[in-house]
mmCIF file of C-alpha atoms and ligand atoms in Angstrom:
data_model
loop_
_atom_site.group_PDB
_atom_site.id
_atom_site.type_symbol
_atom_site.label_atom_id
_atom_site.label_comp_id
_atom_site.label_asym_id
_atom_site.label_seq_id
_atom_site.Cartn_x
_atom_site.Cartn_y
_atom_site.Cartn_z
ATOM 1 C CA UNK A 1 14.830 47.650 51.255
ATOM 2 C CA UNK A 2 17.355 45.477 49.610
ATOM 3 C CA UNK A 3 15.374 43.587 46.915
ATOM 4 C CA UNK A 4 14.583 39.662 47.703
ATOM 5 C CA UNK A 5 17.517 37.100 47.020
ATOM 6 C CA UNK A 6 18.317 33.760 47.702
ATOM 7 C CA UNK A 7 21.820 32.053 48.507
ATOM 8 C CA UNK A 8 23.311 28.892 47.421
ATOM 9 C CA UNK A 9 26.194 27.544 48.762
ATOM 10 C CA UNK A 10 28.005 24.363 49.377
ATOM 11 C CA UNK A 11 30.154 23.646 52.928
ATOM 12 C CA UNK A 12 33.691 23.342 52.127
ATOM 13 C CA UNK A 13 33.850 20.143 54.154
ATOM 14 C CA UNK A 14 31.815 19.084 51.394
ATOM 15 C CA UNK A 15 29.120 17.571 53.976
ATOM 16 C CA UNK A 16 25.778 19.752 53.566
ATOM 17 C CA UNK A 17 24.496 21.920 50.382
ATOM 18 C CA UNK A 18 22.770 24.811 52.376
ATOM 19 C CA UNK A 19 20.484 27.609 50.815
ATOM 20 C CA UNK A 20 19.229 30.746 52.589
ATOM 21 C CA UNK A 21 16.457 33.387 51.486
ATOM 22 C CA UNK A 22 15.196 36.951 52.164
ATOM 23 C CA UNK A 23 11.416 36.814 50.647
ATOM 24 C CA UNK A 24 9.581 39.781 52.338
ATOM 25 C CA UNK A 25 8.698 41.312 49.107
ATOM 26 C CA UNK A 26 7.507 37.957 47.168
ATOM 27 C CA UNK A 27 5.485 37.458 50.750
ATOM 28 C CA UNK A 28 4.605 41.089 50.968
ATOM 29 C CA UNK A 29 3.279 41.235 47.291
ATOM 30 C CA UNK A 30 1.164 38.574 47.728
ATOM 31 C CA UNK A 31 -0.414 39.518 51.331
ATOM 32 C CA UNK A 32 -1.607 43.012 49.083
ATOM 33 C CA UNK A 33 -2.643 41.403 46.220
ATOM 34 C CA UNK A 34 -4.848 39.020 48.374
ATOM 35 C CA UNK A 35 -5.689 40.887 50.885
ATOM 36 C CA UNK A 36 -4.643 38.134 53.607
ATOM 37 C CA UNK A 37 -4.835 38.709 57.591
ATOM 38 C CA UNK A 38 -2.565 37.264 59.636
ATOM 39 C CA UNK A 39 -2.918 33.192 59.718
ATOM 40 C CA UNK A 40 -3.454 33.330 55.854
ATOM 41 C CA UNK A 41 -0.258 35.230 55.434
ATOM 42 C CA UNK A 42 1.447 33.316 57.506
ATOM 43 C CA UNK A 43 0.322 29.604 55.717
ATOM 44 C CA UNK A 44 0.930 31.109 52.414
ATOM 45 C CA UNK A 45 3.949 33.318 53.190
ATOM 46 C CA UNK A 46 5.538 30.320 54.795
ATOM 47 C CA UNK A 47 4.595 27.845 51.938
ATOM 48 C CA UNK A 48 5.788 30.567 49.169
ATOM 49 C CA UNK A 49 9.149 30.869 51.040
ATOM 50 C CA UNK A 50 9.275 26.896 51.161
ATOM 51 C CA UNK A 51 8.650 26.358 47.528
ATOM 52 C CA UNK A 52 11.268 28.713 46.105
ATOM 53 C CA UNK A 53 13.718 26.908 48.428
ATOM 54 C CA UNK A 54 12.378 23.679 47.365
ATOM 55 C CA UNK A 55 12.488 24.857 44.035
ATOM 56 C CA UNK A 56 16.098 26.040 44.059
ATOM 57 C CA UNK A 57 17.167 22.786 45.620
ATOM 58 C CA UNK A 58 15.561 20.686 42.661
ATOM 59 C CA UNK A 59 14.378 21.843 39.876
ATOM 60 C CA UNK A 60 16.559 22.373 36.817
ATOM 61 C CA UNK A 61 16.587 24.325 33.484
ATOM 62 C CA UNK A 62 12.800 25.129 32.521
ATOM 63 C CA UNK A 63 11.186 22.922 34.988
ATOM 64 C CA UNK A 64 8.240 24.191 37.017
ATOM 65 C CA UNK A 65 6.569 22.592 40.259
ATOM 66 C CA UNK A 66 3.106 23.146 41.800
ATOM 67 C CA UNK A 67 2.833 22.828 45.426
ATOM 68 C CA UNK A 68 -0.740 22.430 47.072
ATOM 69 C CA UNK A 69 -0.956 21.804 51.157
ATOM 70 C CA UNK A 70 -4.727 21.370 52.321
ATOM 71 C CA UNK A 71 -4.456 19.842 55.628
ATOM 72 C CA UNK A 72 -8.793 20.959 56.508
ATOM 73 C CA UNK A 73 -7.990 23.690 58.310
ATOM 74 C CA UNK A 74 -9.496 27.138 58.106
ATOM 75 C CA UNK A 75 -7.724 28.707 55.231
ATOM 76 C CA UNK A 76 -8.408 25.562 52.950
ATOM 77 C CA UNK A 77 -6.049 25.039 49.981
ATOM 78 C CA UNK A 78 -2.914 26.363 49.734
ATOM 79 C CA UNK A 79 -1.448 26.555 45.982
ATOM 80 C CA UNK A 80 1.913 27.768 44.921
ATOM 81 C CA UNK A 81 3.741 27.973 41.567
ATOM 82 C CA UNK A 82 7.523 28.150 41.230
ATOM 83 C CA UNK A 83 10.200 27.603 38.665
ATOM 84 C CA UNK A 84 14.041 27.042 39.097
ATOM 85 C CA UNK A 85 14.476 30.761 37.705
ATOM 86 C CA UNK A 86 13.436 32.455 40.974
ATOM 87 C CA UNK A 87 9.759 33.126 39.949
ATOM 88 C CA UNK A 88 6.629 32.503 42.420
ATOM 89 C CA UNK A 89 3.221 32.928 42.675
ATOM 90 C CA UNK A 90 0.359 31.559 45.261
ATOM 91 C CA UNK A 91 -2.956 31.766 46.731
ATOM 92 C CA UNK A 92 -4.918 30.699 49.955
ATOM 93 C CA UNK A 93 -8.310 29.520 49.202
ATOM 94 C CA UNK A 94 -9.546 31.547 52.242
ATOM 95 C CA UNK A 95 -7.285 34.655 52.717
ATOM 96 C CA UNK A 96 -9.205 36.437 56.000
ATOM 97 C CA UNK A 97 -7.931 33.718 58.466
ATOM 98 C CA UNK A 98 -6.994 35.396 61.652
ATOM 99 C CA UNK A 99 -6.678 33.065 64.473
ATOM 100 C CA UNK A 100 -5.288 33.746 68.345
ATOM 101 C CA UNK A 101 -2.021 33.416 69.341
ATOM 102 C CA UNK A 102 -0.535 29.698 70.233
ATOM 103 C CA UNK A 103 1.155 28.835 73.069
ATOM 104 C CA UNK A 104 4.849 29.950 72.183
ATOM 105 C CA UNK A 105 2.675 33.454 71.162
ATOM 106 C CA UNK A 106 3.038 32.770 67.422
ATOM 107 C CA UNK A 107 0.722 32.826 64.580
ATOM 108 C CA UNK A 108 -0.469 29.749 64.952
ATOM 109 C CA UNK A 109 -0.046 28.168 61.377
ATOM 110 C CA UNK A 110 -0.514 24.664 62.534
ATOM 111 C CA UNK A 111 -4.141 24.863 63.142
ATOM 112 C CA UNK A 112 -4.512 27.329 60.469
ATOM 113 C CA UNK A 113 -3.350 24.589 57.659
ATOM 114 C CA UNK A 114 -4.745 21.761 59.885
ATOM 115 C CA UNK A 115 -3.044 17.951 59.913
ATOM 116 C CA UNK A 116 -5.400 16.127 58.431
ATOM 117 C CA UNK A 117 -4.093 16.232 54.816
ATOM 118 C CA UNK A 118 -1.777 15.847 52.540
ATOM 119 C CA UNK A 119 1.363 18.166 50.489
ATOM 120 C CA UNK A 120 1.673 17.553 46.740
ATOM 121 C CA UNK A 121 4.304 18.489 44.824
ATOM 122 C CA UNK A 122 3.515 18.026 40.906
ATOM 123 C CA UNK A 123 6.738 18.743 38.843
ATOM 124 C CA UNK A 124 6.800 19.578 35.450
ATOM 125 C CA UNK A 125 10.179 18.610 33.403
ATOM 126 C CA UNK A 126 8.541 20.387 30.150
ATOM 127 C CA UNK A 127 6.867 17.797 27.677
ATOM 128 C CA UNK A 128 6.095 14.481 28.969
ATOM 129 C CA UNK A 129 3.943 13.703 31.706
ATOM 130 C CA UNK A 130 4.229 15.516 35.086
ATOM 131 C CA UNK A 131 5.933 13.734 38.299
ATOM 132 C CA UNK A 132 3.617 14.105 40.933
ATOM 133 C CA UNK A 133 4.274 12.960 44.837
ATOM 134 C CA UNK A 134 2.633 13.521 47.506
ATOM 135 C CA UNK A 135 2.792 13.095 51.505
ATOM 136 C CA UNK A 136 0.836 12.949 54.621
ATOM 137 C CA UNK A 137 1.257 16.270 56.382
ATOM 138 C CA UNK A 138 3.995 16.494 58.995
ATOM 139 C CA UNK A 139 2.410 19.586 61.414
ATOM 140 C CA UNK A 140 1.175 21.778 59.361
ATOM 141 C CA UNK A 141 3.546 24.331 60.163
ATOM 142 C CA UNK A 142 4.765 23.822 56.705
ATOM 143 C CA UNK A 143 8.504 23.956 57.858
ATOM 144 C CA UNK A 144 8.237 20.471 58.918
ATOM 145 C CA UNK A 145 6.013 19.290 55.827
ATOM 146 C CA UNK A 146 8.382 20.505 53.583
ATOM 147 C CA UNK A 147 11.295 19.109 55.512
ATOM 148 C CA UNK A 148 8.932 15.523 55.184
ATOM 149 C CA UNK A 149 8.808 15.619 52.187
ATOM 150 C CA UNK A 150 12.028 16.167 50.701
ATOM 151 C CA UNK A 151 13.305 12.790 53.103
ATOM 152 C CA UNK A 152 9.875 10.764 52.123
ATOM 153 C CA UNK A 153 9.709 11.629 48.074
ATOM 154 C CA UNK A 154 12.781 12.984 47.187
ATOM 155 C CA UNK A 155 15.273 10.874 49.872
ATOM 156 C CA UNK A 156 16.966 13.688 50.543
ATOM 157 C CA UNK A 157 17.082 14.165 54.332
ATOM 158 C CA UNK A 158 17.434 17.815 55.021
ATOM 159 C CA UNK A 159 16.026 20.743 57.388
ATOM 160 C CA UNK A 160 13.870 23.092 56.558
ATOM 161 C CA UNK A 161 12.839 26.773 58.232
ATOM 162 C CA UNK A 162 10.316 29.112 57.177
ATOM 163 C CA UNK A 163 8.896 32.221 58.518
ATOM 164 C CA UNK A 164 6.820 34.715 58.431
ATOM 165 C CA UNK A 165 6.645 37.914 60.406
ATOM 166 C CA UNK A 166 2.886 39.663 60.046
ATOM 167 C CA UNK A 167 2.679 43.577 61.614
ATOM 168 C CA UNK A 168 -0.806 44.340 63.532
ATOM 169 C CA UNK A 169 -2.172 46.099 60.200
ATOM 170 C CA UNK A 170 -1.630 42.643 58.366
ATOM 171 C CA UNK A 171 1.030 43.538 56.080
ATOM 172 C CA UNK A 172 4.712 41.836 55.996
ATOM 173 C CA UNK A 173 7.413 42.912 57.695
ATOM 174 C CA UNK A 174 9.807 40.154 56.486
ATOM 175 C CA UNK A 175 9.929 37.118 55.287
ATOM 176 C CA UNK A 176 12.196 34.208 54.871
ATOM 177 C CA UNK A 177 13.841 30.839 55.754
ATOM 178 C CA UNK A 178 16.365 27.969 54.929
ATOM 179 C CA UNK A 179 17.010 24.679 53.527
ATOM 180 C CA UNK A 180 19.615 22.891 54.257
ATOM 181 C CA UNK A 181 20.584 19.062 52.877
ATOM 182 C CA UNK A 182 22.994 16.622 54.496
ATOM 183 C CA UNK A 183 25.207 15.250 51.271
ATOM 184 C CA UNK A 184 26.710 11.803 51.194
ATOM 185 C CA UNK A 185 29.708 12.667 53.064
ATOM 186 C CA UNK A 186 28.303 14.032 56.374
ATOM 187 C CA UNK A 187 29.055 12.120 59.380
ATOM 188 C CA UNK A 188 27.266 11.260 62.234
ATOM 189 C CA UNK A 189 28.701 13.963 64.679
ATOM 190 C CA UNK A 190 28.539 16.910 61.720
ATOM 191 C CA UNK A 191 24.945 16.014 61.029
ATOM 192 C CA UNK A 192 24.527 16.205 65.463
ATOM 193 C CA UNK A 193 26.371 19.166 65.523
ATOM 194 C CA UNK A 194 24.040 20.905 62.842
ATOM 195 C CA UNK A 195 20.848 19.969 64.642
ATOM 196 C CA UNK A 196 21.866 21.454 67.947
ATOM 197 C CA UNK A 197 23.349 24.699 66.081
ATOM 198 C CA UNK A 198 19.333 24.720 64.333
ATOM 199 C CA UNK A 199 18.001 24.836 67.826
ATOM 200 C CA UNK A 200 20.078 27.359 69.175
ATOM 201 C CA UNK A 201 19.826 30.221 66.907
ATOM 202 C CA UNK A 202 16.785 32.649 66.600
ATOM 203 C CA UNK A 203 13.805 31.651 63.881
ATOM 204 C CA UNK A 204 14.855 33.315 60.404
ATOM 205 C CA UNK A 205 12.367 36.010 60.687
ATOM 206 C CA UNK A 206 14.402 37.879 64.047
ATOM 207 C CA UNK A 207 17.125 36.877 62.293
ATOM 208 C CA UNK A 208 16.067 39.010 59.219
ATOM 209 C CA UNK A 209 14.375 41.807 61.596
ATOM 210 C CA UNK A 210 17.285 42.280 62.837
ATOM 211 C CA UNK A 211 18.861 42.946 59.259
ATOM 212 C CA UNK A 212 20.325 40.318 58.750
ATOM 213 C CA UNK A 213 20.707 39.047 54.816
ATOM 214 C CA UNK A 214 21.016 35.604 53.711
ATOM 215 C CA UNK A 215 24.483 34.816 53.962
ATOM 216 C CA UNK A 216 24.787 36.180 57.418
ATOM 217 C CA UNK A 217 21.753 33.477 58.125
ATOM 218 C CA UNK A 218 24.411 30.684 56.332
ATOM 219 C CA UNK A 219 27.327 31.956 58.489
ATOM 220 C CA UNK A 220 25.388 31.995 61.602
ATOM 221 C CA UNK A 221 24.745 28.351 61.042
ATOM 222 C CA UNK A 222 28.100 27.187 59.575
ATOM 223 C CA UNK A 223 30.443 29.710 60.794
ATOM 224 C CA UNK A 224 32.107 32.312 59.196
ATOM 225 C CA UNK A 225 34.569 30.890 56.386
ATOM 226 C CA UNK A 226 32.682 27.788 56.253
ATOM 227 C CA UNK A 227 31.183 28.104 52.840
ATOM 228 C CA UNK A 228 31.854 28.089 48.985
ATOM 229 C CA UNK A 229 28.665 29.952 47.769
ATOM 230 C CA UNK A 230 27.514 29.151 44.576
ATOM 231 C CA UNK A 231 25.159 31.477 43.310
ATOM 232 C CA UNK A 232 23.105 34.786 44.738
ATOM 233 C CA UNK A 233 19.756 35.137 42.378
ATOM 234 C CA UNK A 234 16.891 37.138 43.117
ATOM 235 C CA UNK A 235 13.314 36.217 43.268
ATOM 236 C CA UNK A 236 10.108 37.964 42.765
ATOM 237 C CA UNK A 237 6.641 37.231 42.976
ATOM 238 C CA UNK A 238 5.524 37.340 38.881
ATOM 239 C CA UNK A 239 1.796 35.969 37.590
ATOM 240 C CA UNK A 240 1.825 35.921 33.833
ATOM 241 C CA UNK A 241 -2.012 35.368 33.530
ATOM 242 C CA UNK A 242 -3.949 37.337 30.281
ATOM 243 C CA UNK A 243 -6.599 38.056 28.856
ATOM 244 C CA UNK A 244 -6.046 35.882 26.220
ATOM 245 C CA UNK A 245 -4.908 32.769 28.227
ATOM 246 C CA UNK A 246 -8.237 32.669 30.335
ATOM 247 C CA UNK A 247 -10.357 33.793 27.333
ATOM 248 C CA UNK A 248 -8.942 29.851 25.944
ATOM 249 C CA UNK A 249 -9.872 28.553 29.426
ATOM 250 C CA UNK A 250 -12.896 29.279 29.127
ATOM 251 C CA UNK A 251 -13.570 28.048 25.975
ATOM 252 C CA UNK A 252 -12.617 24.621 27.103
ATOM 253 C CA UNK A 253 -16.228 25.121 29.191
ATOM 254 C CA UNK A 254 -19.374 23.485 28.025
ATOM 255 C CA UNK A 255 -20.699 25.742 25.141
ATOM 256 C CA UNK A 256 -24.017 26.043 27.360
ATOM 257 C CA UNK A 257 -22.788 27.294 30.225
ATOM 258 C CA UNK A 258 -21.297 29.835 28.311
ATOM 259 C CA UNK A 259 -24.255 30.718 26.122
ATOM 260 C CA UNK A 260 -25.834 31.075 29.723
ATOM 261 C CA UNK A 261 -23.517 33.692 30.853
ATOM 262 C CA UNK A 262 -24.177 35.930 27.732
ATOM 263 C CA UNK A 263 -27.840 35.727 27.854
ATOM 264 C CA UNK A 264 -28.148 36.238 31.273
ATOM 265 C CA UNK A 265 -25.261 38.440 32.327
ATOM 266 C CA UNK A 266 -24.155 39.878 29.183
ATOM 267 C CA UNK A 267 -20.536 39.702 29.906
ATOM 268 C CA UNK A 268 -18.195 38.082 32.080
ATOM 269 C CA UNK A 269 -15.868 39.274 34.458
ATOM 270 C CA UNK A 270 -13.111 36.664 35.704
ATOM 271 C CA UNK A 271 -10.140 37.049 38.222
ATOM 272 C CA UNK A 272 -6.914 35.345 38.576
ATOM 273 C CA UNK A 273 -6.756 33.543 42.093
ATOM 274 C CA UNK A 274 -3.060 34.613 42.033
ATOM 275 C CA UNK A 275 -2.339 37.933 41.054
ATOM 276 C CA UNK A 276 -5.778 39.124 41.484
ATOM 277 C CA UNK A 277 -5.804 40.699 37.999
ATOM 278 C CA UNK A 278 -9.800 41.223 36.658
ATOM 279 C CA UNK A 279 -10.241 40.273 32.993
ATOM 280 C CA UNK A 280 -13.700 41.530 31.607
ATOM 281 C CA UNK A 281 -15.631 39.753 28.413
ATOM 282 C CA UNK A 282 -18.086 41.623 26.365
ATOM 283 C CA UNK A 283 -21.179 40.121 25.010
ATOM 284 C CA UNK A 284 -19.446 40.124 21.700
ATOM 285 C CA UNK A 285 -16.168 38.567 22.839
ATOM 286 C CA UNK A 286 -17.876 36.041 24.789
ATOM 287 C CA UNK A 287 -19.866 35.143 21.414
ATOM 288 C CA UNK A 288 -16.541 34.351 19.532
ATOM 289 C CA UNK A 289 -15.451 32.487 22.497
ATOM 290 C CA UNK A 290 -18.703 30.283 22.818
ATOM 291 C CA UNK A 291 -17.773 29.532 18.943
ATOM 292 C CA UNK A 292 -14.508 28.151 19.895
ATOM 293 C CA UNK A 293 -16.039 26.257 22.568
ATOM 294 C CA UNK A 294 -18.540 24.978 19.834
ATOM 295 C CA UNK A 295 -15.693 23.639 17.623
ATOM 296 C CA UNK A 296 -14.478 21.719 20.056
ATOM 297 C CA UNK A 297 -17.737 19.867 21.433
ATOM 298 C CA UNK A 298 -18.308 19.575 17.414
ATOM 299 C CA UNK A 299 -14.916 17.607 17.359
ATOM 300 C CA UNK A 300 -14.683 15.879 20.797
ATOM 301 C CA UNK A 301 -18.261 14.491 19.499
ATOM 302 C CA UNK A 302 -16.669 13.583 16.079
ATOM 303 C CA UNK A 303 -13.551 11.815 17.791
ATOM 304 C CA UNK A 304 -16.043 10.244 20.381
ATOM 305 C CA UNK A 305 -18.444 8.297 17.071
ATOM 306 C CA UNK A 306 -15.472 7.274 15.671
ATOM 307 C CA UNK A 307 -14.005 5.308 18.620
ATOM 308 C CA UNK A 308 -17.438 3.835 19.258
ATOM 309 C CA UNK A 309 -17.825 2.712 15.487
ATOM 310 C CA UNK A 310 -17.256 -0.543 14.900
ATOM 311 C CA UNK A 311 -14.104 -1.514 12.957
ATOM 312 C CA UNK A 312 -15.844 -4.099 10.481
HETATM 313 ZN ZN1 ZN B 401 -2.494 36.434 37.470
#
């Protein structure tokens, strides 16, 4: 299997900025690690394919985004992390989600993810203060929300198509989807023209069962000798959780809770809703963490008399 890669390119008419990915194994790597069935795979896979497109389309440099859809449907909160570099990871709050069919005999993602919510996108530019947007939920088929809210936040009207195709034993077979944005210069009939092509051609994951890579997606859509592509980068799923980094989480807990946990469990096991990667705490490595902890109520309490104090 030809490793995961996504396309940027640019129509030569100069009209629409169009991008293109093959994400089976980034969708794949998280159904293991997570152990999701088939609706839960589906809302995450679709939302992991979403955010690296959304992330290509955006994001510059160093900057990260964070992408969370509830919508209070069955498999709750759906978190993803992505950075302009090609790097993802995500999780579904509940992962065994298996729902029947809908009418059109898909996975039916839309009542999976539920309407009733919202899609926040929190960007991080590195440094100051993060840009954070958010926006009622389209469908829920993610697709669409993603498509919503690239016109309502970032005014850039565009389309968007994700999906997701589960096998019977849960795992992926592939994976994928497209973003496409209409540029200043598109006219009327171009931007008609592109709508009716969208409706006519087969949903990215036949496309891609039927081997087809990335650009052949673009061409499909534009034609052949269309496009000026712009880059080919690949992507991978990558969690760079440690032991150390959650051992200073959890000293940022309340110094009881902690001194709970070693005299009544002795240790401390905690997992990474990500990756999936268990981190285990001895008593005495739980002891120098509860004295970090300590430090810092010692100090948040110092800081805290000093603001009260009167300055007469
Ligand atoms: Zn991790």
């Amino acid at each position: 299997m030809q490793k995961d890669h996504l396309v940027k390119s640019i129509t030569k008419d100069g009209m629409f900025r169009a991008y293109a990915i093959d994400a089976t194994g980034v969708v794949a790597e998280a159904q293991k690690r997570q152990d999701t069935w088939s609706a839960s795979s589906a809302a995450l896979g679709r939302t992991l394919v979403g955010s690296l497109l959304l992330s290509a389309s955006v994001l510059k440099g160093k900057e990260t985004m964070t992408v969370q859809i509830n919508g209070g449907g069955p498999v709750g909160t759906i978190m993803v992390d992505a950075d302009a570099k090609g790097h993802v990871k995500g999780y579904v709050q509940n992962p065994h989600v298996h729902l029947p069919l809908n009418k059109v005999h898909k996975i039916d993602v839309g009542k999976a993810v539920g309407i009733n919510g919202f899609m926040q996108v929190m960007k991080s530019m590195g440094g100051d203060e993060p840009y954070s947007s958010s926006v009622p939920l389209a469908s829920g088929e993610i697709g669409d929300d993603f498509t919503y809210y690239l016109a309502q936040s970032e005014q850039i009207p565009s389309a968007v198509g994700v999906s997701v195709f589960v096998n019977d034993d849960n795992s992926i077979k592939v994976a994928g989807g497209y973003l496409i944005q209409t540029l200043p210069d598109a006219d009327d009939k171009a931007i008609d023209r592109l709508e009716k092509r969208l409706k006519e051609i087969p949903m990215v994951s036949e496309l891609l069962l039927s081997e087809q890579t990335p650009l052949d997606i673009l061409n499909l859509i534009f034609g052949e000798d269309n496009l000026d592509i712009l880059t080919d980068t690949p992507v991978e799923f990558t969690c760079s959780c440690s032991k150390k980094q959650f051992a200073k989480s959890l000293s940022r807990v309340n110094p009881a809770e902690i001194k709970k946990i070693i005299d009544e469990d002795h240790g401390a096991e905690l997992v990474c809703h990500f990756c999936g990667a268990r981190y285990n705490y001895d008593e005495e490595e739980l002891k120098s963490i509860l004295a970090v902890s300590e430090k810092r109520a010692e100090l948040d309490a110092e800081n805290g008399d000093s603001n009260q104090e009167p300055k007469e």
